[in-house]
Amino acid sequence: MLSALIAHISKYVSLSDSDIQAIYKHTEPVNVKKKDYLLKEGQICRSNYFVAEGCLRMFFINEKGSEQITQFAIEHWWLADYMSFTMQSASKFNIQAIEGSVLIALDHHKQEELLKEVPQLERYFRLMMQRAYAAMQQRFKFLYDFSKEDSYLHFVNNFPGFVQRVPQYMLASYLGFTPEYLSEIRKKIR
Amino acid sequence: MLSALIAHISKYVSLSDSDIQAIYKHTEPVNVKKKDYLLKEGQICRSNYFVAEGCLRMFFINEKGSEQITQFAIEHWWLADYMSFTMQSASKFNIQAIEGSVLIALDHHKQEELLKEVPQLERYFRLMMQRAYAAMQQRFKFLYDFSKEDSYLHFVNNFPGFVQRVPQYMLASYLGFTPEYLSEIRKKIR
DNA sequence: CGGTCTCTTGACGGAGTTCAAAGCTAGTGG
DNA sequence: CCACTAGCTTTGAACTCCGTCAAGAGACCG
């Protein structure tokens, strides 16, 4: 499943055979079952994960003691708590598989080594970070602009396939409201 | 004021004299007065701005017709609508100076040229994007975790100097509530 | 089939908004 | 250096969206 990553990188920068060998040497494929954890609160986020297949969620435990989802990651996106990853300090987030998933893990120090060996990956990761950051800027706009009802409608229209893949209560959490209220919205729409 | 940028870059990667010359050639210093616009809704976000001195805000006009601030940028941070910047497509955001400011502007195509001439800047910008993205991940956590009152207290504690620099109503907008409610919170604290 | 997740319903309460008006403050020009 | 004005902040009352709690109905998995 490394081929999915190689294909993805190749869309942004060109790789020689020896570059591919270097990537092969520094990354580690990881197969996880539904509900397996990749990071738990209090641990250091040691790896940056590329989703080749499947789906992850990142969440934290809020002041009331319930799980609050902040991000999903589907095929061809990277996920990590980048504060913890960069500083190698304790994370306040959890990362968990929502489906059985195939991931490529890239450890912090392995990433540094790999970037030295294959410098054009600096460009690839810059573009990935820029893409992720741009998506977040858009998301902030929606968060501020839309009512909860509109947030839901917008999400459903923009990711029609994805809505089927996760339980409703996770969507509600991600969108910032309760499963009860989501139920209300869905009733209204019918 | 380019020296501020050179100093900042030098914290992350090392620059030769010719690298510095290249940076000098591709960037443009911009002096703006309070309330000057750097980007207006509908325009393409052509430049990435480094704040050497001063302060910017990014905002959009929400469904009710009022300004909603999504980001501030102070000294040593970069600001752009990265979706518009990357795709060179129309932006839905505005960028405006809150104070008289000294900026370094880097146009999209100039950035591409510069990155070709000085490849280690790919690393610098990767680190900047990663830092900005990490900050956003944290911010999402706070947004979901805190009540409006706690958001305000948290912001004041974390950026004590900054609160003096902007009008209260801009803070309220950034934190996602009304100036009236902010006034209520401030009364309660006293 | 039994038990544990997940989704729905309805009653109630409260954090935060809206609207309107008055009080401040700071910038500007005379 | 004062006076004027526009912009900013405060107040209070009415309202509303959405959360909380509790209980029941499905749905899925071993």
Short mmCIF file of N, CA, C and O in Angstrom, two decimals, chain A residues 76-150:
data_model
loop_
_atom_site.label_atom_id
_atom_site.label_comp_id
_atom_site.label_asym_id
_atom_site.label_seq_id
_atom_site.Cartn_x
_atom_site.Cartn_y
_atom_site.Cartn_z
N HIS A 76 -5.73 9.61 1.25
CA HIS A 76 -4.82 10.60 0.66
C HIS A 76 -4.68 11.87 1.49
O HIS A 76 -4.28 12.91 0.96
N TRP A 77 -5.03 11.79 2.76
CA TRP A 77 -4.73 12.91 3.66
C TRP A 77 -3.79 12.42 4.75
O TRP A 77 -3.78 11.26 5.12
N TRP A 78 -3.00 13.37 5.24
CA TRP A 78 -2.09 13.12 6.36
C TRP A 78 -2.77 13.57 7.65
O TRP A 78 -3.51 14.55 7.66
N LEU A 79 -2.50 12.86 8.72
CA LEU A 79 -3.03 13.29 10.01
C LEU A 79 -2.00 13.12 11.12
O LEU A 79 -1.31 12.10 11.20
N ALA A 80 -1.93 14.14 11.96
CA ALA A 80 -1.12 14.11 13.19
C ALA A 80 -1.55 15.29 14.05
O ALA A 80 -2.19 16.22 13.55
N ASP A 81 -1.22 15.25 15.32
CA ASP A 81 -1.29 16.46 16.14
C ASP A 81 0.04 17.16 15.94
O ASP A 81 1.04 16.78 16.54
N TYR A 82 0.05 18.17 15.07
CA TYR A 82 1.31 18.74 14.63
C TYR A 82 2.03 19.55 15.70
O TYR A 82 3.24 19.75 15.61
N MET A 83 1.31 20.01 16.70
CA MET A 83 1.98 20.66 17.82
C MET A 83 2.82 19.63 18.57
O MET A 83 4.02 19.80 18.77
N SER A 84 2.17 18.54 18.94
CA SER A 84 2.86 17.45 19.64
C SER A 84 3.95 16.83 18.77
O SER A 84 5.05 16.54 19.23
N PHE A 85 3.64 16.66 17.49
CA PHE A 85 4.58 16.04 16.55
C PHE A 85 5.84 16.90 16.40
O PHE A 85 6.96 16.40 16.45
N THR A 86 5.65 18.21 16.24
CA THR A 86 6.77 19.11 16.02
C THR A 86 7.64 19.26 17.27
O THR A 86 8.86 19.19 17.20
N MET A 87 6.97 19.48 18.40
CA MET A 87 7.71 19.71 19.65
C MET A 87 8.08 18.41 20.36
O MET A 87 8.81 18.44 21.33
N GLN A 88 7.50 17.30 19.89
CA GLN A 88 7.65 16.02 20.58
C GLN A 88 7.30 16.16 22.07
O GLN A 88 8.03 15.76 22.97
N SER A 89 6.12 16.78 22.26
CA SER A 89 5.58 17.00 23.61
C SER A 89 4.25 16.26 23.74
O SER A 89 3.69 15.80 22.75
N ALA A 90 3.76 16.14 24.96
CA ALA A 90 2.54 15.38 25.20
C ALA A 90 1.35 15.97 24.45
O ALA A 90 1.19 17.19 24.41
N SER A 91 0.53 15.09 23.88
CA SER A 91 -0.63 15.53 23.11
C SER A 91 -1.88 15.56 23.98
O SER A 91 -1.98 14.84 24.97
N LYS A 92 -2.80 16.41 23.62
CA LYS A 92 -4.11 16.41 24.29
C LYS A 92 -5.17 15.74 23.43
O LYS A 92 -6.35 15.75 23.75
N PHE A 93 -4.72 15.16 22.31
CA PHE A 93 -5.66 14.55 21.38
C PHE A 93 -5.53 13.03 21.37
O PHE A 93 -4.54 12.47 21.83
N ASN A 94 -6.55 12.39 20.81
CA ASN A 94 -6.54 10.97 20.51
C ASN A 94 -6.74 10.81 19.01
O ASN A 94 -7.48 11.59 18.40
N ILE A 95 -6.09 9.80 18.45
CA ILE A 95 -6.34 9.45 17.05
C ILE A 95 -6.75 7.98 17.01
O ILE A 95 -6.08 7.14 17.61
N GLN A 96 -7.85 7.72 16.34
CA GLN A 96 -8.43 6.38 16.34
C GLN A 96 -8.96 6.04 14.95
O GLN A 96 -9.43 6.92 14.24
N ALA A 97 -8.89 4.77 14.59
CA ALA A 97 -9.44 4.31 13.31
C ALA A 97 -10.95 4.17 13.43
O ALA A 97 -11.45 3.60 14.40
N ILE A 98 -11.67 4.72 12.47
CA ILE A 98 -13.13 4.57 12.42
C ILE A 98 -13.49 3.33 11.63
O ILE A 98 -14.51 2.70 11.85
N GLU A 99 -12.63 3.00 10.66
CA GLU A 99 -12.80 1.79 9.86
C GLU A 99 -11.47 1.02 9.91
O GLU A 99 -10.45 1.60 10.27
N GLY A 100 -11.51 -0.23 9.52
CA GLY A 100 -10.25 -0.92 9.29
C GLY A 100 -9.49 -0.11 8.25
O GLY A 100 -10.07 0.27 7.24
N SER A 101 -8.22 0.19 8.51
CA SER A 101 -7.50 1.14 7.65
C SER A 101 -6.07 0.68 7.36
O SER A 101 -5.47 -0.06 8.14
N VAL A 102 -5.59 1.15 6.23
CA VAL A 102 -4.20 0.91 5.85
C VAL A 102 -3.50 2.26 5.85
O VAL A 102 -3.89 3.16 5.12
N LEU A 103 -2.48 2.37 6.68
CA LEU A 103 -1.80 3.65 6.86
C LEU A 103 -0.32 3.52 6.54
O LEU A 103 0.22 2.42 6.57
N ILE A 104 0.29 4.66 6.22
CA ILE A 104 1.75 4.72 6.15
C ILE A 104 2.20 5.65 7.26
O ILE A 104 1.79 6.82 7.29
N ALA A 105 3.00 5.12 8.17
CA ALA A 105 3.46 5.93 9.31
C ALA A 105 4.86 6.47 9.03
O ALA A 105 5.72 5.78 8.50
N LEU A 106 5.04 7.73 9.39
CA LEU A 106 6.34 8.37 9.21
C LEU A 106 6.72 9.02 10.54
O LEU A 106 6.14 10.03 10.94
N ASP A 107 7.69 8.40 11.22
CA ASP A 107 8.13 8.91 12.52
C ASP A 107 8.82 10.26 12.37
O ASP A 107 9.38 10.57 11.33
N HIS A 108 8.80 11.02 13.46
CA HIS A 108 9.36 12.37 13.42
C HIS A 108 10.82 12.37 12.98
O HIS A 108 11.20 13.08 12.04
N HIS A 109 11.64 11.56 13.62
CA HIS A 109 13.07 11.59 13.27
C HIS A 109 13.32 10.92 11.91
O HIS A 109 14.22 11.32 11.18
N LYS A 110 12.49 9.94 11.56
CA LYS A 110 12.61 9.33 10.23
C LYS A 110 12.24 10.34 9.15
O LYS A 110 12.82 10.36 8.06
N GLN A 111 11.27 11.16 9.44
CA GLN A 111 10.89 12.20 8.48
C GLN A 111 12.06 13.15 8.25
O GLN A 111 12.37 13.50 7.11
N GLU A 112 12.72 13.53 9.33
CA GLU A 112 13.89 14.42 9.21
C GLU A 112 14.97 13.78 8.34
O GLU A 112 15.53 14.43 7.45
N GLU A 113 15.26 12.50 8.60
CA GLU A 113 16.27 11.80 7.81
C GLU A 113 15.86 11.73 6.34
O GLU A 113 16.66 12.00 5.44
N LEU A 114 14.59 11.37 6.14
CA LEU A 114 14.09 11.22 4.77
C LEU A 114 14.16 12.54 4.01
O LEU A 114 14.54 12.58 2.84
N LEU A 115 13.82 13.63 4.69
CA LEU A 115 13.85 14.95 4.05
C LEU A 115 15.28 15.34 3.68
O LEU A 115 15.50 16.05 2.69
N LYS A 116 16.25 14.86 4.46
CA LYS A 116 17.64 15.13 4.09
C LYS A 116 18.04 14.34 2.85
O LYS A 116 18.73 14.86 1.97
N GLU A 117 17.60 13.10 2.79
CA GLU A 117 17.96 12.25 1.64
C GLU A 117 17.21 12.63 0.37
O GLU A 117 17.75 12.50 -0.73
N VAL A 118 15.96 13.02 0.52
CA VAL A 118 15.12 13.35 -0.64
C VAL A 118 14.55 14.77 -0.46
O VAL A 118 13.40 14.92 -0.07
N PRO A 119 15.38 15.78 -0.74
CA PRO A 119 15.00 17.16 -0.40
C PRO A 119 13.72 17.64 -1.09
O PRO A 119 13.03 18.50 -0.55
N GLN A 120 13.38 17.10 -2.26
CA GLN A 120 12.16 17.57 -2.91
C GLN A 120 10.91 17.20 -2.13
O GLN A 120 9.83 17.72 -2.40
N LEU A 121 11.06 16.32 -1.13
CA LEU A 121 9.91 16.04 -0.27
C LEU A 121 9.57 17.21 0.63
O LEU A 121 8.44 17.32 1.11
N GLU A 122 10.55 18.10 0.85
CA GLU A 122 10.23 19.34 1.58
C GLU A 122 9.10 20.06 0.84
O GLU A 122 8.17 20.57 1.44
N ARG A 123 9.23 20.09 -0.48
CA ARG A 123 8.19 20.73 -1.30
C ARG A 123 6.87 19.99 -1.17
O ARG A 123 5.82 20.61 -0.96
N TYR A 124 6.92 18.67 -1.29
CA TYR A 124 5.68 17.88 -1.16
C TYR A 124 5.00 18.17 0.17
O TYR A 124 3.80 18.47 0.22
N PHE A 125 5.76 18.13 1.26
CA PHE A 125 5.13 18.34 2.56
C PHE A 125 4.70 19.80 2.76
O PHE A 125 3.72 20.08 3.43
N ARG A 126 5.43 20.73 2.16
CA ARG A 126 4.96 22.11 2.20
C ARG A 126 3.59 22.22 1.55
O ARG A 126 2.67 22.82 2.10
N LEU A 127 3.45 21.60 0.39
CA LEU A 127 2.17 21.67 -0.32
C LEU A 127 1.07 20.97 0.47
O LEU A 127 -0.06 21.45 0.51
N MET A 128 1.40 19.87 1.12
CA MET A 128 0.39 19.17 1.93
C MET A 128 -0.04 20.02 3.11
O MET A 128 -1.22 20.10 3.44
N MET A 129 0.91 20.65 3.77
CA MET A 129 0.59 21.50 4.92
C MET A 129 -0.21 22.72 4.48
O MET A 129 -1.15 23.14 5.14
N GLN A 130 0.15 23.26 3.33
CA GLN A 130 -0.55 24.43 2.80
C GLN A 130 -1.99 24.08 2.42
O GLN A 130 -2.92 24.83 2.72
N ARG A 131 -2.16 22.90 1.84
CA ARG A 131 -3.49 22.42 1.49
C ARG A 131 -4.35 22.21 2.74
O ARG A 131 -5.52 22.61 2.80
N ALA A 132 -3.74 21.61 3.77
CA ALA A 132 -4.47 21.34 5.01
C ALA A 132 -4.83 22.66 5.71
O ALA A 132 -5.94 22.83 6.23
N TYR A 133 -3.88 23.59 5.68
CA TYR A 133 -4.11 24.89 6.31
C TYR A 133 -5.21 25.66 5.58
O TYR A 133 -6.11 26.24 6.20
N ALA A 134 -5.17 25.62 4.25
CA ALA A 134 -6.20 26.29 3.44
C ALA A 134 -7.58 25.70 3.74
O ALA A 134 -8.56 26.44 3.89
N ALA A 135 -7.64 24.38 3.88
CA ALA A 135 -8.92 23.73 4.19
C ALA A 135 -9.44 24.19 5.56
O ALA A 135 -10.63 24.41 5.74
N MET A 136 -8.52 24.37 6.50
CA MET A 136 -8.89 24.84 7.84
C MET A 136 -9.42 26.28 7.79
O MET A 136 -10.35 26.63 8.50
N GLN A 137 -8.78 27.12 6.97
CA GLN A 137 -9.24 28.50 6.84
C GLN A 137 -10.67 28.53 6.32
O GLN A 137 -11.50 29.29 6.81
N GLN A 138 -10.95 27.68 5.33
CA GLN A 138 -12.31 27.58 4.81
C GLN A 138 -13.27 27.11 5.90
O GLN A 138 -14.38 27.63 6.04
N ARG A 139 -12.80 26.13 6.68
CA ARG A 139 -13.66 25.53 7.68
C ARG A 139 -14.03 26.54 8.76
O ARG A 139 -15.16 26.56 9.24
N PHE A 140 -13.07 27.37 9.12
CA PHE A 140 -13.36 28.43 10.09
C PHE A 140 -14.44 29.36 9.56
O PHE A 140 -15.33 29.79 10.29
N LYS A 141 -14.36 29.66 8.27
CA LYS A 141 -15.37 30.52 7.67
C LYS A 141 -16.75 29.90 7.81
O LYS A 141 -17.70 30.55 8.26
N PHE A 142 -16.86 28.63 7.47
CA PHE A 142 -18.16 27.96 7.54
C PHE A 142 -18.67 27.91 8.97
O PHE A 142 -19.85 28.13 9.23
N LEU A 143 -17.75 27.65 9.88
CA LEU A 143 -18.11 27.53 11.29
C LEU A 143 -18.73 28.83 11.79
O LEU A 143 -19.70 28.82 12.55
N TYR A 144 -18.17 29.95 11.35
CA TYR A 144 -18.64 31.25 11.81
C TYR A 144 -19.87 31.71 11.04
O TYR A 144 -20.67 32.50 11.54
N ASP A 145 -20.00 31.24 9.80
CA ASP A 145 -21.00 31.79 8.90
C ASP A 145 -22.34 31.07 9.03
O ASP A 145 -23.39 31.70 8.97
N PHE A 146 -22.27 29.76 9.24
CA PHE A 146 -23.47 28.94 9.14
C PHE A 146 -24.12 28.68 10.49
O PHE A 146 -23.43 28.55 11.50
N SER A 147 -25.45 28.55 10.47
CA SER A 147 -26.15 28.00 11.62
C SER A 147 -25.83 26.51 11.67
O SER A 147 -25.31 25.95 10.72
N LYS A 148 -26.18 25.87 12.77
CA LYS A 148 -25.90 24.44 12.91
C LYS A 148 -26.60 23.66 11.80
O LYS A 148 -26.03 22.73 11.23
N GLU A 149 -27.82 24.06 11.52
CA GLU A 149 -28.56 23.39 10.44
C GLU A 149 -27.83 23.52 9.10
O GLU A 149 -27.65 22.54 8.39
N ASP A 150 -27.41 24.74 8.79
CA ASP A 150 -26.70 24.96 7.53
C ASP A 150 -25.37 24.21 7.49
O ASP A 150 -24.96 23.73 6.43
#
